[in-house]
Short mmCIF file of C-alpha atoms and ligand atoms in Angstrom, two decimals:
data_model
loop_
_atom_site.label_atom_id
_atom_site.label_comp_id
_atom_site.label_asym_id
_atom_site.label_seq_id
_atom_site.Cartn_x
_atom_site.Cartn_y
_atom_site.Cartn_z
CA UNK A 1 -5.81 -23.78 11.66
CA UNK A 2 -6.17 -26.59 9.15
CA UNK A 3 -2.94 -27.49 7.36
CA UNK A 4 -2.65 -26.36 3.75
CA UNK A 5 -1.48 -28.72 1.03
CA UNK A 6 -1.20 -28.85 -2.72
CA UNK A 7 -3.55 -31.35 -4.32
CA UNK A 8 -1.39 -32.88 -7.03
CA UNK A 9 -1.74 -36.48 -8.03
CA UNK A 10 -3.45 -38.78 -5.56
CA UNK A 11 -3.37 -38.37 -1.80
CA UNK A 12 -2.54 -41.53 0.22
CA UNK A 13 -6.03 -41.60 1.68
CA UNK A 14 -8.90 -40.33 -0.42
CA UNK A 15 -10.12 -36.91 0.74
CA UNK A 16 -13.53 -36.79 2.42
CA UNK A 17 -14.89 -34.30 -0.04
CA UNK A 18 -13.75 -32.07 -2.87
CA UNK A 19 -15.42 -28.65 -2.88
CA UNK A 20 -15.53 -26.94 -6.25
CA UNK A 21 -16.43 -23.26 -6.41
CA UNK A 22 -18.68 -22.66 -9.31
CA UNK A 23 -19.80 -19.42 -10.94
CA UNK A 24 -22.97 -18.97 -12.89
CA UNK A 25 -22.10 -18.47 -16.55
CA UNK A 26 -18.47 -19.37 -17.28
CA UNK A 27 -16.98 -22.86 -16.93
CA UNK A 28 -14.46 -22.65 -14.13
CA UNK A 29 -13.46 -26.31 -14.40
CA UNK A 30 -11.27 -25.40 -17.37
CA UNK A 31 -9.19 -23.27 -15.06
CA UNK A 32 -8.02 -26.18 -12.92
CA UNK A 33 -4.76 -28.03 -13.32
CA UNK A 34 -6.03 -31.61 -13.46
CA UNK A 35 -5.12 -34.79 -15.34
CA UNK A 36 -7.24 -34.85 -18.48
CA UNK A 37 -9.24 -37.89 -17.36
CA UNK A 38 -10.14 -36.30 -14.02
CA UNK A 39 -11.21 -33.08 -15.66
CA UNK A 40 -13.38 -34.98 -18.05
CA UNK A 41 -14.95 -37.03 -15.28
CA UNK A 42 -15.57 -33.94 -13.17
CA UNK A 43 -17.18 -32.17 -16.11
CA UNK A 44 -19.45 -35.13 -16.72
CA UNK A 45 -20.38 -35.13 -13.05
CA UNK A 46 -21.14 -31.44 -13.18
CA UNK A 47 -23.33 -32.03 -16.17
CA UNK A 48 -25.22 -34.76 -14.35
CA UNK A 49 -25.68 -32.80 -11.13
CA UNK A 50 -26.41 -29.62 -13.10
CA UNK A 51 -25.40 -27.00 -10.52
CA UNK A 52 -26.41 -23.50 -11.56
CA UNK A 53 -23.65 -21.69 -9.75
CA UNK A 54 -26.04 -19.47 -7.88
CA UNK A 55 -24.87 -17.98 -4.64
CA UNK A 56 -25.44 -20.30 -1.68
CA UNK A 57 -26.03 -23.39 -3.81
CA UNK A 58 -24.48 -26.64 -2.52
CA UNK A 59 -24.87 -29.75 -4.67
CA UNK A 60 -23.11 -32.99 -3.76
CA UNK A 61 -22.57 -36.35 -5.34
CA UNK A 62 -20.10 -39.18 -5.47
CA UNK A 63 -16.70 -37.94 -6.64
CA UNK A 64 -15.67 -39.35 -10.02
CA UNK A 65 -12.00 -38.85 -9.10
CA UNK A 66 -10.31 -41.52 -7.02
CA UNK A 67 -8.72 -38.86 -4.88
CA UNK A 68 -11.94 -37.93 -3.08
CA UNK A 69 -15.06 -39.70 -1.86
CA UNK A 70 -17.55 -36.94 -2.52
CA UNK A 71 -17.70 -33.81 -4.60
CA UNK A 72 -19.71 -30.70 -3.78
CA UNK A 73 -20.32 -27.87 -6.22
CA UNK A 74 -20.54 -24.56 -4.39
CA UNK A 75 -22.28 -21.67 -6.12
CA UNK A 76 -20.73 -18.20 -5.89
CA UNK A 77 -23.00 -16.30 -8.28
CA UNK A 78 -21.79 -14.12 -11.11
CA UNK A 79 -18.05 -13.82 -11.34
CA UNK A 80 -18.05 -10.09 -12.10
CA UNK A 81 -19.79 -9.50 -8.80
CA UNK A 82 -17.34 -11.55 -6.79
CA UNK A 83 -15.87 -9.62 -3.83
CA UNK A 84 -13.64 -10.59 -0.93
CA UNK A 85 -16.70 -10.61 1.30
CA UNK A 86 -18.56 -12.96 -0.99
CA UNK A 87 -15.64 -15.37 -1.26
CA UNK A 88 -15.31 -15.28 2.52
CA UNK A 89 -18.96 -15.95 2.98
CA UNK A 90 -19.03 -18.85 0.50
CA UNK A 91 -15.97 -20.47 2.08
CA UNK A 92 -17.53 -20.12 5.50
CA UNK A 93 -20.51 -22.07 4.15
CA UNK A 94 -18.14 -24.73 2.83
CA UNK A 95 -16.47 -25.14 6.21
CA UNK A 96 -19.78 -25.28 8.01
CA UNK A 97 -21.02 -27.98 5.65
CA UNK A 98 -17.76 -29.95 5.91
CA UNK A 99 -17.84 -29.85 9.71
CA UNK A 100 -21.48 -30.93 9.76
CA UNK A 101 -20.66 -33.88 7.46
CA UNK A 102 -17.52 -34.73 9.44
CA UNK A 103 -15.32 -34.18 6.44
CA UNK A 104 -12.04 -33.31 8.08
CA UNK A 105 -9.76 -33.62 5.03
CA UNK A 106 -11.18 -31.56 2.21
CA UNK A 107 -10.10 -30.70 -1.29
CA UNK A 108 -10.61 -27.16 -2.54
CA UNK A 109 -10.94 -26.18 -6.16
CA UNK A 110 -11.10 -22.38 -6.22
CA UNK A 111 -11.16 -21.49 -9.92
CA UNK A 112 -12.75 -18.07 -9.41
CA UNK A 113 -11.48 -14.49 -9.64
CA UNK A 114 -12.21 -11.68 -7.23
CA UNK A 115 -13.46 -8.88 -9.43
CA UNK A 116 -10.94 -6.15 -10.28
CA UNK A 117 -7.85 -7.94 -8.97
CA UNK A 118 -4.84 -9.16 -10.97
CA UNK A 119 -4.83 -12.98 -11.15
CA UNK A 120 -1.98 -13.46 -8.67
CA UNK A 121 -3.58 -11.28 -6.01
CA UNK A 122 -6.95 -12.82 -6.55
CA UNK A 123 -5.48 -16.27 -6.07
CA UNK A 124 -3.61 -15.27 -2.93
CA UNK A 125 -6.57 -13.61 -1.26
CA UNK A 126 -8.93 -16.43 -2.18
CA UNK A 127 -6.62 -18.97 -0.55
CA UNK A 128 -6.24 -16.66 2.43
CA UNK A 129 -10.00 -16.55 2.90
CA UNK A 130 -10.06 -20.35 2.78
CA UNK A 131 -7.37 -20.54 5.43
CA UNK A 132 -9.35 -18.18 7.68
CA UNK A 133 -12.74 -19.77 7.08
CA UNK A 134 -12.44 -22.29 9.91
CA UNK A 135 -11.54 -19.61 12.46
CA UNK A 136 -13.43 -19.97 15.70
CA UNK A 137 -12.81 -18.76 19.24
CA UNK A 138 -13.78 -21.52 21.65
CA UNK A 139 -10.98 -21.19 24.16
CA UNK A 140 -13.45 -20.82 27.03
CA UNK A 141 -15.91 -23.50 25.90
CA UNK A 142 -15.88 -27.01 27.34
CA UNK A 143 -17.39 -28.38 24.16
CA UNK A 144 -15.25 -27.26 21.23
CA UNK A 145 -16.78 -26.00 18.00
CA UNK A 146 -16.95 -28.46 15.10
CA UNK A 147 -14.83 -26.15 12.92
CA UNK A 148 -11.81 -27.06 15.00
CA UNK A 149 -11.80 -30.52 13.52
CA UNK A 150 -11.14 -29.54 9.91
CA UNK A 151 -7.64 -30.93 9.63
CA UNK A 152 -6.40 -30.40 6.11
CA UNK A 153 -7.25 -28.25 3.11
CA UNK A 154 -5.86 -29.58 -0.15
CA UNK A 155 -5.76 -27.02 -2.95
CA UNK A 156 -6.05 -28.00 -6.58
CA UNK A 157 -3.61 -25.85 -8.58
CA UNK A 158 -4.97 -23.50 -11.22
CA UNK A 159 -4.08 -24.19 -14.84
CA UNK A 160 -0.47 -23.18 -15.36
CA UNK A 161 0.21 -22.59 -11.66
CA UNK A 162 3.54 -24.21 -10.90
CA UNK A 163 4.32 -26.10 -7.75
CA UNK A 164 6.68 -23.32 -6.66
CA UNK A 165 4.13 -20.60 -7.30
CA UNK A 166 1.44 -22.35 -5.32
CA UNK A 167 3.83 -23.25 -2.52
CA UNK A 168 4.93 -19.59 -2.25
CA UNK A 169 1.29 -18.56 -2.01
CA UNK A 170 0.54 -21.17 0.63
CA UNK A 171 3.57 -20.05 2.61
CA UNK A 172 2.40 -16.46 2.57
CA UNK A 173 -1.12 -17.47 3.51
CA UNK A 174 0.26 -19.44 6.47
CA UNK A 175 2.15 -16.35 7.60
CA UNK A 176 -0.59 -13.76 7.03
CA UNK A 177 -3.38 -16.12 8.11
CA UNK A 178 -1.54 -17.02 11.30
CA UNK A 179 -1.16 -13.32 12.06
CA UNK A 180 -4.84 -12.59 11.46
CA UNK A 181 -5.87 -15.45 13.74
CA UNK A 182 -3.48 -14.20 16.39
CA UNK A 183 -5.08 -10.73 16.24
CA UNK A 184 -8.59 -12.17 16.40
CA UNK A 185 -7.77 -14.31 19.42
CA UNK A 186 -6.48 -11.27 21.28
CA UNK A 187 -9.54 -9.22 20.32
CA UNK A 188 -11.90 -11.93 21.51
CA UNK A 189 -10.30 -12.41 24.91
CA UNK A 190 -12.30 -10.79 27.72
CA UNK A 191 -10.97 -7.84 29.68
CA UNK A 192 -10.08 -9.62 32.89
CA UNK A 193 -8.18 -12.27 30.95
CA UNK A 194 -6.37 -9.91 28.61
CA UNK A 195 -5.12 -7.16 30.93
CA UNK A 196 -2.40 -4.68 29.91
CA UNK A 197 0.18 -6.98 31.47
CA UNK A 198 -1.29 -10.00 29.64
CA UNK A 199 -0.98 -8.04 26.40
CA UNK A 200 2.66 -7.31 27.25
CA UNK A 201 3.19 -10.96 27.99
CA UNK A 202 1.72 -11.89 24.60
CA UNK A 203 4.21 -9.45 23.07
CA UNK A 204 7.12 -11.05 24.96
CA UNK A 205 6.03 -14.50 23.76
CA UNK A 206 5.79 -13.45 20.15
CA UNK A 207 9.20 -11.80 20.30
CA UNK A 208 10.65 -15.01 21.68
CA UNK A 209 9.03 -17.10 18.96
CA UNK A 210 9.79 -14.87 15.97
CA UNK A 211 13.32 -14.19 14.86
CA UNK A 212 14.38 -10.60 14.52
CA UNK A 213 11.91 -9.01 16.94
CA UNK A 214 12.97 -7.28 20.16
CA UNK A 215 10.56 -6.34 22.91
CA UNK A 216 10.73 -3.76 25.70
CA UNK A 217 7.91 -3.11 28.13
CA UNK A 218 7.59 0.14 30.07
CA UNK A 219 5.66 -0.02 33.36
CA UNK A 220 4.44 2.75 35.70
CA UNK A 221 7.96 3.67 36.84
CA UNK A 222 9.31 4.15 33.32
CA UNK A 223 6.10 5.82 32.15
CA UNK A 224 6.42 8.32 35.00
CA UNK A 225 10.02 8.99 34.00
CA UNK A 226 8.89 9.60 30.43
CA UNK A 227 6.13 11.91 31.76
CA UNK A 228 3.44 9.96 29.94
CA UNK A 229 0.50 11.56 31.69
CA UNK A 230 -1.95 10.22 29.10
CA UNK A 231 -1.23 6.53 29.59
CA UNK A 232 -0.90 6.95 33.37
CA UNK A 233 -4.05 9.08 33.52
CA UNK A 234 -6.25 6.56 31.72
CA UNK A 235 -5.00 3.76 33.98
CA UNK A 236 -5.57 5.69 37.22
CA UNK A 237 -8.99 4.23 37.94
CA UNK A 238 -7.95 0.63 37.45
CA UNK A 239 -6.23 -1.94 39.64
CA UNK A 240 -4.30 -3.03 36.53
CA UNK A 241 -1.03 -1.23 35.84
CA UNK A 242 -0.56 0.35 32.42
CA UNK A 243 2.15 -0.68 29.97
CA UNK A 244 3.83 0.74 26.93
CA UNK A 245 4.87 -2.18 24.75
CA UNK A 246 7.66 -1.57 22.25
CA UNK A 247 8.38 -4.16 19.57
CA UNK A 248 11.27 -3.57 17.19
CA UNK A 249 12.40 -5.15 13.97
CA UNK A 250 15.76 -3.59 13.17
CA UNK A 251 17.52 -4.90 10.08
CA UNK A 252 21.19 -3.98 9.48
CA UNK A 253 20.82 -1.28 6.82
CA UNK A 254 17.18 -0.24 6.78
CA UNK A 255 15.99 1.66 3.74
CA UNK A 256 12.89 3.00 5.51
CA UNK A 257 11.59 3.37 9.00
CA UNK A 258 7.99 2.90 10.00
CA UNK A 259 6.23 3.04 13.35
CA UNK A 260 2.87 1.37 13.98
CA UNK A 261 0.83 2.47 16.96
CA UNK A 262 -2.14 0.49 18.28
CA UNK A 263 -4.68 1.53 20.90
CA UNK A 264 -4.51 -1.02 23.69
CA UNK A 265 -7.41 -0.25 26.02
CA UNK A 266 -8.04 -3.76 27.33
CA UNK A 267 -11.45 -2.73 28.63
CA UNK A 268 -13.22 0.59 28.22
CA UNK A 269 -15.99 1.22 30.72
CA UNK A 270 -15.68 4.93 30.02
CA UNK A 271 -14.19 5.80 33.40
CA UNK A 272 -16.16 8.32 35.51
CA UNK A 273 -17.95 9.32 32.27
CA UNK A 274 -19.35 5.79 32.49
CA UNK A 275 -20.80 4.18 29.38
CA UNK A 276 -24.36 2.83 29.42
CA UNK A 277 -24.37 -0.87 30.31
CA UNK A 278 -26.03 -1.96 27.06
CA UNK A 279 -23.31 -3.30 24.80
CA UNK A 280 -20.55 -2.47 27.26
CA UNK A 281 -19.30 -6.06 27.00
CA UNK A 282 -18.10 -5.26 23.50
CA UNK A 283 -15.57 -2.85 24.92
CA UNK A 284 -13.24 -5.79 25.51
CA UNK A 285 -12.19 -5.20 21.91
CA UNK A 286 -10.97 -1.68 22.58
CA UNK A 287 -7.48 -3.12 22.13
CA UNK A 288 -8.11 -4.23 18.54
CA UNK A 289 -5.59 -1.68 17.22
CA UNK A 290 -3.00 -3.16 19.58
CA UNK A 291 -3.88 -6.69 18.48
CA UNK A 292 -3.30 -5.73 14.85
CA UNK A 293 0.05 -4.12 15.61
CA UNK A 294 1.21 -7.15 17.60
CA UNK A 295 0.05 -9.50 14.84
CA UNK A 296 1.89 -7.50 12.18
CA UNK A 297 5.09 -7.57 14.23
CA UNK A 298 4.70 -11.33 14.67
CA UNK A 299 4.79 -11.80 10.90
CA UNK A 300 7.26 -9.06 10.04
CA UNK A 301 10.30 -10.84 11.48
CA UNK A 302 9.84 -13.76 9.09
CA UNK A 303 9.57 -11.47 6.06
CA UNK A 304 13.17 -10.26 6.44
CA UNK A 305 12.55 -6.89 4.81
CA UNK A 306 15.21 -4.18 4.95
CA UNK A 307 12.76 -1.90 6.73
CA UNK A 308 12.87 -0.82 10.33
CA UNK A 309 9.44 -1.56 11.77
CA UNK A 310 8.52 -0.55 15.30
CA UNK A 311 5.24 -1.41 17.01
CA UNK A 312 4.08 0.77 19.92
CA UNK A 313 1.19 -0.30 22.08
CA UNK A 314 0.03 1.91 24.93
CA UNK A 315 -2.07 -0.41 27.10
CA UNK A 316 -4.39 0.45 29.98
CA UNK A 317 -7.83 -0.29 31.36
CA UNK A 318 -10.40 2.53 31.59
CA UNK A 319 -12.53 2.05 34.71
CA UNK A 320 -14.33 4.30 37.18
CA UNK A 321 -13.16 4.27 40.80
CA UNK A 322 -12.08 6.50 43.67
CA UNK A 323 -8.70 6.97 42.03
CA UNK A 324 -9.95 7.54 38.45
CA UNK A 325 -9.48 10.71 36.41
CA UNK A 326 -12.39 13.09 36.88
CA UNK A 327 -14.00 15.23 34.22
CA UNK A 328 -12.31 18.62 34.35
CA UNK A 329 -8.96 17.19 35.46
CA UNK A 330 -5.94 18.59 33.68
CA UNK A 331 -3.12 16.24 32.75
CA UNK A 332 0.25 16.81 31.07
CA UNK A 333 1.21 14.57 28.18
CA UNK A 334 4.77 13.53 27.34
CA UNK A 335 5.38 16.36 24.87
CA UNK A 336 4.51 18.92 27.55
CA UNK A 337 1.04 19.81 26.26
CA UNK A 338 -1.68 20.08 28.90
CA UNK A 339 -5.11 18.56 28.34
CA UNK A 340 -8.39 19.21 30.11
CA UNK A 341 -10.13 15.85 30.32
CA UNK A 342 -13.74 16.81 29.81
CA UNK A 343 -14.88 13.31 29.09
CA UNK A 344 -12.99 10.38 30.57
CA UNK A 345 -14.53 8.15 27.89
CA UNK A 346 -12.41 9.90 25.26
CA UNK A 347 -9.43 8.01 26.69
CA UNK A 348 -7.96 6.48 23.53
CA UNK A 349 -6.59 9.76 22.23
CA UNK A 350 -4.88 10.42 25.58
CA UNK A 351 -2.79 7.29 25.57
CA UNK A 352 -2.24 7.36 21.81
CA UNK A 353 -0.94 10.93 22.10
CA UNK A 354 1.86 9.78 24.40
CA UNK A 355 2.73 6.91 22.07
CA UNK A 356 2.67 9.12 18.96
CA UNK A 357 5.01 11.61 20.60
CA UNK A 358 7.27 8.72 21.67
CA UNK A 359 7.50 7.51 18.06
CA UNK A 360 9.93 10.38 17.32
CA UNK A 361 12.62 8.29 19.07
CA UNK A 362 12.68 5.92 16.10
CA UNK A 363 13.09 8.57 13.36
CA UNK A 364 10.19 7.24 11.35
CA UNK A 365 9.40 8.17 7.75
CA UNK A 366 5.88 6.91 8.27
CA UNK A 367 3.67 6.52 11.33
CA UNK A 368 0.37 4.65 11.13
CA UNK A 369 -1.93 4.32 14.10
CA UNK A 370 -4.94 2.04 14.46
CA UNK A 371 -7.55 2.64 17.08
CA UNK A 372 -11.12 1.79 17.98
CA UNK A 373 -11.43 5.48 18.63
CA UNK A 374 -14.98 6.73 18.14
CA UNK A 375 -18.50 5.39 18.09
CA UNK A 376 -19.22 8.20 15.63
CA UNK A 377 -17.01 6.49 13.05
CA UNK A 378 -19.26 3.42 13.29
CA UNK A 379 -22.26 5.70 12.83
CA UNK A 380 -20.64 7.20 9.71
CA UNK A 381 -19.29 4.12 7.92
CA UNK A 382 -20.94 1.14 9.58
CA UNK A 383 -19.02 -2.12 9.37
CA UNK A 384 -17.86 -1.63 5.77
CA UNK A 385 -14.80 0.58 6.07
CA UNK A 386 -12.43 2.08 8.60
CA UNK A 387 -12.10 5.86 8.62
CA UNK A 388 -8.69 7.10 7.54
CA UNK A 389 -7.26 10.54 8.37
CA UNK A 390 -3.77 11.96 8.17
CA UNK A 391 -1.35 14.61 7.02
CA UNK A 392 -0.15 13.09 3.74
CA UNK A 393 -2.64 12.59 0.91
CA UNK A 394 -0.21 10.27 -0.89
CA UNK A 395 -0.11 7.89 2.07
CA UNK A 396 -3.86 8.07 2.50
CA UNK A 397 -4.45 7.36 -1.20
CA UNK A 398 -2.12 4.43 -1.14
CA UNK A 399 -3.85 2.86 1.83
CA UNK A 400 -7.30 3.46 0.32
CA UNK A 401 -6.27 1.69 -2.91
CA UNK A 402 -4.51 -1.11 -1.13
CA UNK A 403 -7.44 -1.58 1.24
CA UNK A 404 -9.74 -2.13 -1.72
CA UNK A 405 -7.32 -4.69 -3.11
CA UNK A 406 -6.81 -6.71 0.05
CA UNK A 407 -10.43 -6.51 1.13
CA UNK A 408 -9.89 -4.25 4.14
CA UNK A 409 -11.49 -1.01 3.11
CA UNK A 410 -10.51 2.38 4.49
CA UNK A 411 -12.30 5.59 3.59
CA UNK A 412 -10.92 9.14 3.94
CA UNK A 413 -12.25 11.77 6.33
CA UNK A 414 -10.81 15.31 6.41
CA UNK A 415 -8.72 16.96 9.11
CA UNK A 416 -9.52 20.64 8.48
CA UNK A 417 -7.63 23.12 10.64
CA UNK A 418 -10.97 24.47 11.89
CA UNK A 419 -11.58 21.28 13.87
CA UNK A 420 -8.87 22.38 16.27
CA UNK A 421 -11.23 25.13 17.43
CA UNK A 422 -13.60 22.43 18.64
CA UNK A 423 -10.92 21.34 21.10
CA UNK A 424 -10.13 24.78 22.61
CA UNK A 425 -10.02 24.72 26.38
CA UNK A 426 -10.51 27.59 28.77
CA UNK A 427 -8.05 26.06 31.22
CA UNK A 428 -5.50 24.00 29.33
CA UNK A 429 -3.79 23.80 25.91
CA UNK A 430 -6.49 21.48 24.61
CA UNK A 431 -9.50 19.58 25.79
CA UNK A 432 -9.93 15.94 24.94
CA UNK A 433 -13.49 16.04 23.59
CA UNK A 434 -15.50 18.53 21.59
CA UNK A 435 -19.25 18.70 21.24
CA UNK A 436 -21.27 15.95 19.57
CA UNK A 437 -20.22 17.08 16.13
CA UNK A 438 -17.42 15.64 14.02
CA UNK A 439 -16.54 12.77 16.36
CA UNK A 440 -13.94 10.92 14.26
CA UNK A 441 -12.33 14.05 12.84
CA UNK A 442 -12.01 15.91 16.14
CA UNK A 443 -10.38 12.76 17.56
CA UNK A 444 -8.04 12.68 14.54
CA UNK A 445 -7.29 16.38 14.98
CA UNK A 446 -6.42 15.77 18.62
CA UNK A 447 -3.95 13.02 17.62
CA UNK A 448 -2.42 15.24 14.95
CA UNK A 449 -1.12 17.59 17.65
CA UNK A 450 1.19 14.83 18.87
CA UNK A 451 2.60 13.51 15.60
CA UNK A 452 6.33 14.31 15.26
CA UNK A 453 7.34 16.92 12.68
CA UNK A 454 8.05 15.85 9.08
CA UNK A 455 6.47 12.46 9.41
CA UNK A 456 3.88 11.01 7.05
CA UNK A 457 1.09 9.96 9.32
CA UNK A 458 -2.18 8.10 8.90
CA UNK A 459 -4.77 7.35 11.55
CA UNK A 460 -7.21 4.48 11.04
CA UNK A 461 -10.36 4.56 13.15
CA UNK A 462 -11.26 0.87 13.18
CA UNK A 463 -14.16 1.03 15.67
CA UNK A 464 -16.67 -0.24 13.11
CA UNK A 465 -14.61 -2.91 11.39
CA UNK A 466 -12.52 -4.55 14.09
CA UNK A 467 -15.40 -6.35 15.76
CA UNK A 468 -18.84 -7.61 14.80
CA UNK A 469 -21.66 -8.25 17.24
CA UNK A 470 -23.06 -10.87 14.87
CA UNK A 471 -21.96 -12.70 11.73
CA UNK A 472 -21.56 -10.36 8.75
CA UNK A 473 -19.82 -10.43 5.34
CA UNK A 474 -18.70 -14.01 5.95
CA UNK A 475 -17.10 -13.15 9.28
CA UNK A 476 -18.30 -14.94 12.36
CA UNK A 477 -19.21 -12.79 15.35
CA UNK A 478 -16.37 -11.14 17.25
CA UNK A 479 -12.97 -9.85 16.31
CA UNK A 480 -12.04 -9.61 12.61
CA UNK A 481 -8.31 -8.90 12.75
CA UNK A 482 -8.86 -5.88 10.52
CA UNK A 483 -5.70 -4.14 9.33
CA UNK A 484 -3.27 -7.04 9.60
CA UNK A 485 -3.28 -7.88 5.90
CA UNK A 486 -3.48 -4.21 4.90
CA UNK A 487 -0.42 -3.25 6.93
CA UNK A 488 1.60 -6.33 6.00
CA UNK A 489 0.87 -5.71 2.33
CA UNK A 490 1.70 -2.02 2.71
CA UNK A 491 5.04 -2.72 4.36
CA UNK A 492 5.85 -5.47 1.91
CA UNK A 493 5.37 -3.10 -1.02
CA UNK A 494 7.01 -0.08 0.59
CA UNK A 495 10.24 -0.48 -1.35
CA UNK A 496 8.65 -1.45 -4.66
N1 BES B 1 -13.63 2.92 22.62
C1 BES B 1 -14.53 3.99 22.40
C2 BES B 1 -15.01 4.09 20.96
C3 BES B 1 -15.88 2.97 20.45
C4 BES B 1 -17.24 3.05 20.49
C5 BES B 1 -15.30 1.89 19.84
C6 BES B 1 -18.03 2.05 19.97
C7 BES B 1 -16.09 0.88 19.32
C8 BES B 1 -17.45 0.97 19.37
C9 BES B 1 -13.86 5.31 22.75
O1 BES B 1 -12.96 5.27 23.77
C10 BES B 1 -14.94 6.24 23.15
O2 BES B 1 -15.57 5.97 24.15
N2 BES B 1 -15.14 7.31 22.39
C11 BES B 1 -16.15 8.26 22.70
C12 BES B 1 -15.59 9.62 22.41
C13 BES B 1 -16.46 10.74 22.89
C14 BES B 1 -16.57 10.70 24.40
C15 BES B 1 -15.88 12.06 22.44
C16 BES B 1 -17.36 7.96 21.81
O3 BES B 1 -17.19 7.55 20.67
O4 BES B 1 -18.46 8.10 22.31
MN1 MN B 2 -13.91 5.43 25.64
ZN1 ZN B 3 -12.03 3.45 24.08
#
């Protein structure tokens, strides 16, 4: 991640290039905190280069300010149409251009507003997109991507933005941005590299590095003792042992208690109900929910909130083999309910059920789970929103509104009682998969049976938003880290 600085006065070395975001219509240069002579010079330069501010436009010239060698005006289109995705996409273009030109220290003037957001939020999320724009996953490449070389981003303050205000924003962006990158890295790691134990080891490392986070990892012995037939069942076909990772942030006098649960299937081949091979490589990201929960816990320690936050990650690998679960098998989950496993590819709900039941131990007010749970949710909402289901309309509403604000959209789907009929089994209390119909909501209904009493619960099906096969909305291909900013913002505002 490039370092973030405030651009006040003159840097020791001139910056390689100053990038100025530019809308069509208004004059954003007035919104920058600049010495009068620099503003004047920049305006004259803009007049000479005559950028139109149209989306995708990049116009460069010599920088009239001593602080930078070059200046590039970057068009973002009409301001009232500016969304998170558009800002992300424009900043990605900036980084690509900077890397191509070997500009490793860049200035950023971001005098634009994301439509519909209060100024402070808009500023924060714009800087956050800048800090994420050079994200790349080249861990396994001998030749590193050019993006890696962007060293410093120097932000010009907005008019009236004090040094303290901007520094507080940068600090938060470092924290949130670091967490998002952490989640993306986990989501991009292949299955044989990121096994359930490797996920547990990542959790141990993050607990060691962040103050105020405790980690416990349950292995097969403990899982057997807890009668977690779901987690153990899913792992049966694999040579990799399952884990239940428990991360806890326990302040002295917590005012609220929240449990986050993340699906941690480190690879999902489908088990005996084997998936078709086309696209199966994507199933390395079936632990995206887990990645988000780990990333949130990594940041939460530093935020020092008087809220008990617990992260639960049931982790296993779903493979076919001579020891795997077979369709028709009946397993017993930790709350005593029996489940006929009709389709071994509907494995996420089995291990989540055990984790949801286990959450009762922490007396939560709120439980939120994130899971790449159904392909049908991708069919329904594409890559634009996660599906959200739950038992508390107030919680759902809040997350829908917040999602819009932070640029991680979630959209409600119903959990009608009738869906439970779809899961009736002849032989056990429930079966794990219904017919073709109502994929996301039957999965949500299954989970609902395992949520402790009197808990506000929301389930986010992130199958469509956690990972992209190709670049989209300003994201590069691969893991997006969806949910990290949404959950951190939710928890941060819980007491307000
Ligand atoms: N991990 C998959 C869901 C998935 C599919 C995530 C595509 C991301 C992209 C999940 O375990 C699964 O296989 N679900 C089945 C459920 C079905 C068997 C009831 C599905 O969606 O087909
Ligand atoms: Mn599956
Ligand atoms: Zn899965």
